[in-house]
Tab-separated table of C-alpha atoms in Angstrom:
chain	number	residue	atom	x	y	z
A	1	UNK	CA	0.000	0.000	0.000
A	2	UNK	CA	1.435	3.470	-1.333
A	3	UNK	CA	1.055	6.830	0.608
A	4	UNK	CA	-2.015	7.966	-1.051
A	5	UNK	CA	-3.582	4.589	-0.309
A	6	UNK	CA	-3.082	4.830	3.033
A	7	UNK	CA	-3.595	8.353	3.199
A	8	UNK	CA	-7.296	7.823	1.857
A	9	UNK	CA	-7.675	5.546	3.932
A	10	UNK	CA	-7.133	8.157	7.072
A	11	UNK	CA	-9.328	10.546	5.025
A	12	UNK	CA	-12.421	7.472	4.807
A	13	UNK	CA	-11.642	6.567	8.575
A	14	UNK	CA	-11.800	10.226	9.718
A	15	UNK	CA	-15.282	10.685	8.261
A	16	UNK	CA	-16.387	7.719	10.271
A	17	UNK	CA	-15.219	9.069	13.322
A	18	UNK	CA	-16.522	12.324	12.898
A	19	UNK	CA	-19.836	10.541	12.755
A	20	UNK	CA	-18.951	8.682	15.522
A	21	UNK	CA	-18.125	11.842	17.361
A	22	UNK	CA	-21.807	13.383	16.144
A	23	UNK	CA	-23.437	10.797	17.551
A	24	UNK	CA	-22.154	10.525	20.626
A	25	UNK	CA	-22.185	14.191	21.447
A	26	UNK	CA	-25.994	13.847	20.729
A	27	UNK	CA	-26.325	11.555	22.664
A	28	UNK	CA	-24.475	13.672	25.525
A	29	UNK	CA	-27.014	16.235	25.544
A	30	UNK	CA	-29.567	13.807	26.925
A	31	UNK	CA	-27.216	12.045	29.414
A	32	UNK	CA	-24.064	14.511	29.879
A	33	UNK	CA	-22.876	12.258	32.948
A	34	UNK	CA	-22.115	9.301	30.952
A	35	UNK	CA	-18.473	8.875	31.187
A	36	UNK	CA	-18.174	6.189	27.875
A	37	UNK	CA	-19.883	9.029	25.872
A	38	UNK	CA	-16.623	11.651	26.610
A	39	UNK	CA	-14.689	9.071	26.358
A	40	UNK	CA	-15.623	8.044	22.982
A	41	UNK	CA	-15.471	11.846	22.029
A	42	UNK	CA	-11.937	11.997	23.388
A	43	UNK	CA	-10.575	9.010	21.417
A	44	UNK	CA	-12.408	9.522	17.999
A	45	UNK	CA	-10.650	13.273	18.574
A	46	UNK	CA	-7.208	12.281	19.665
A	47	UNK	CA	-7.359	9.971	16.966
A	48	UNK	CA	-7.699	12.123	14.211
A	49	UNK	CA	-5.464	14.331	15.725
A	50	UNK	CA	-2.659	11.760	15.654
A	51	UNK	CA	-3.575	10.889	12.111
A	52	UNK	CA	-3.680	13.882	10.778
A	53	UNK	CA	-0.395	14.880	11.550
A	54	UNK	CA	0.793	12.162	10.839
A	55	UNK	CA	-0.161	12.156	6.741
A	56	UNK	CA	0.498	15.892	6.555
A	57	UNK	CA	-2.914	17.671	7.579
A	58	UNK	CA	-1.412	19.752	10.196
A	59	UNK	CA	-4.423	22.375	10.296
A	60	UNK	CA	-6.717	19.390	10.945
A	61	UNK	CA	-4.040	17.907	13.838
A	62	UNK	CA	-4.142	21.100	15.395
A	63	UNK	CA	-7.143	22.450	15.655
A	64	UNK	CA	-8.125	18.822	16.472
A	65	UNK	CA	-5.704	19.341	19.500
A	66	UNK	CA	-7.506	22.154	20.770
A	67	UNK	CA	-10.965	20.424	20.923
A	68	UNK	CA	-9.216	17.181	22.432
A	69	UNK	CA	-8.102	19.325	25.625
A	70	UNK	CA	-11.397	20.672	26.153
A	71	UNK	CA	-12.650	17.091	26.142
A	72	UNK	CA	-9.988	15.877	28.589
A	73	UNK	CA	-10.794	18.742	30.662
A	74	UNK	CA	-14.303	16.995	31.024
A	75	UNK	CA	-13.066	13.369	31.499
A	76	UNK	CA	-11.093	14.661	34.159
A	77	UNK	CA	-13.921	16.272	36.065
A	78	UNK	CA	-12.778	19.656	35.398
A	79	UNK	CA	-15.095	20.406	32.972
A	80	UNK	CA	-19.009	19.129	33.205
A	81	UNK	CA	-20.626	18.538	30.031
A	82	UNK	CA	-22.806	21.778	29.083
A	83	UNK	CA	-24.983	23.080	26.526
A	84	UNK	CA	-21.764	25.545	25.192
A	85	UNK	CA	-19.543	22.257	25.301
A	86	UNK	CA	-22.253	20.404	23.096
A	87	UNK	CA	-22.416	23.412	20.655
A	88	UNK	CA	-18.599	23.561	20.649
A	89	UNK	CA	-18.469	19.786	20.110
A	90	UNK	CA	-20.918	19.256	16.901
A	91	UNK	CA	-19.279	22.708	14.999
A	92	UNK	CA	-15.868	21.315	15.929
A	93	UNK	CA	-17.167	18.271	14.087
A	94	UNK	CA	-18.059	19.927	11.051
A	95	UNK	CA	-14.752	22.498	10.566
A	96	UNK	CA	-12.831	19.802	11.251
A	97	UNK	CA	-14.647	17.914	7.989
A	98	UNK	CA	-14.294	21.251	6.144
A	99	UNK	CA	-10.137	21.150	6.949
A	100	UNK	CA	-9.913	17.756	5.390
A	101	UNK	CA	-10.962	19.350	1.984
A	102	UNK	CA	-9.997	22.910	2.655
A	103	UNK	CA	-6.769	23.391	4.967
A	104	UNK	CA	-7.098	27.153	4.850
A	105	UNK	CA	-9.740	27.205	7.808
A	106	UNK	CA	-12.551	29.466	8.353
A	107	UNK	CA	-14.118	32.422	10.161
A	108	UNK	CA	-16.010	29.572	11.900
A	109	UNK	CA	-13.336	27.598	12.937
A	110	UNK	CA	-11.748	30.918	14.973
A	111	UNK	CA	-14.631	31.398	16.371
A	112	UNK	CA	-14.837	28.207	17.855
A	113	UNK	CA	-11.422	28.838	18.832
A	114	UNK	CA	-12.563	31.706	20.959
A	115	UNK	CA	-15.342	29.506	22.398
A	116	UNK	CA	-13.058	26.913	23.435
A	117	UNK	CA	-11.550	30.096	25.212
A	118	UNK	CA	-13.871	31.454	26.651
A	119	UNK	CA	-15.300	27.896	28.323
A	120	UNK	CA	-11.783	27.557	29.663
A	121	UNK	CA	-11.994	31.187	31.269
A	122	UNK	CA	-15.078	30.827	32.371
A	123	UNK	CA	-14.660	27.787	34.251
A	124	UNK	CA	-11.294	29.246	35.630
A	125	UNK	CA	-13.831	32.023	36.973
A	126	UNK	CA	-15.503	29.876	39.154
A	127	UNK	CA	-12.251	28.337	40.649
A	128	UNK	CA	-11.672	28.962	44.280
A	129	UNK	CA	-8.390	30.482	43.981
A	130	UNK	CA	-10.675	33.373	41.608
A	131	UNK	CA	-12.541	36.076	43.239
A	132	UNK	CA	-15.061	36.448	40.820
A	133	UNK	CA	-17.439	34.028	39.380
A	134	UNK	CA	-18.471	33.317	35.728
A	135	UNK	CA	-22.245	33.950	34.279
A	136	UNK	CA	-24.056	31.211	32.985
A	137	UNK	CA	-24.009	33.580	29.866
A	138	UNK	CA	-20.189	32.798	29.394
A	139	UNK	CA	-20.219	29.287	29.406
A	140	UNK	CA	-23.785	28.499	27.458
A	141	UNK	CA	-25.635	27.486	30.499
A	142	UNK	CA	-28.630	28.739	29.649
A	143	UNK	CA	-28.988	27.790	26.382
């Protein structure tokens, strides 16, 4: 098997995991404590991450990065599952499909960037070491 063999072979398996990761973040939004759910998130994610930059689609390994720590930050109780996460989730989904055929990006894909951000900050808000606390605006709680 050649490089491009191989290399659509990534691109098929990527598209099932993407699916995979759709699903399962749907599936979040009616039980956001189940643990296998994130977890399946987390690997279909780190996955294509590894992949990716691994047969050249760097944009895809990194931006894929991004949404993988935001996912850890949830397996490791840091993070709960919200309606902002969800959101986050299913567009990161999506870009990340649109930087397999296009790995020039998108408007969209910075401003999921910043949303990844702002979770992050937000939850760093409410930490005890902070003085002030975040608003269920910043973090999508109330959506």
């Amino acid at each position: 098997m050649n490089f491009n063999e191989t290399r659509d072979l990534f691109l098929e398996e990527a598209q099932e995991l993407l699916a995979k990761i759709e699903n399962a973040l749907l599936q979040l939004e009616k039980r956001p404590d189940d643990r296998e759910l994130v977890n399946e998130v987390f690997r279909a994610l780190h996955t294509i991450k590894g992949s990716g930059g691994m047969f050249g689609f760097t944009h895809v390994s990194e931006f894929t990065h991004l949404v993988e720590n935001l996912f850890d930050e949830v397996r490791k109780g840091k993070l709960k599952i919200s309606p902002a996460i969800i959101d986050v989730g299913l567009r990161s989904a999506d870009c990340i499909a649109g930087l397999l055929d296009n790995p020039e990006g998108s408007a969209e894909q910075q401003r999921i960037i910043m949303d990844i951000e702002r979770i992050g900050k937000a939850e760093a808000g409410r930490s005890p070491d902070s003085g002030q606390a975040a608003s269920d605006s910043d973090t999508g709680a109330n959506e």
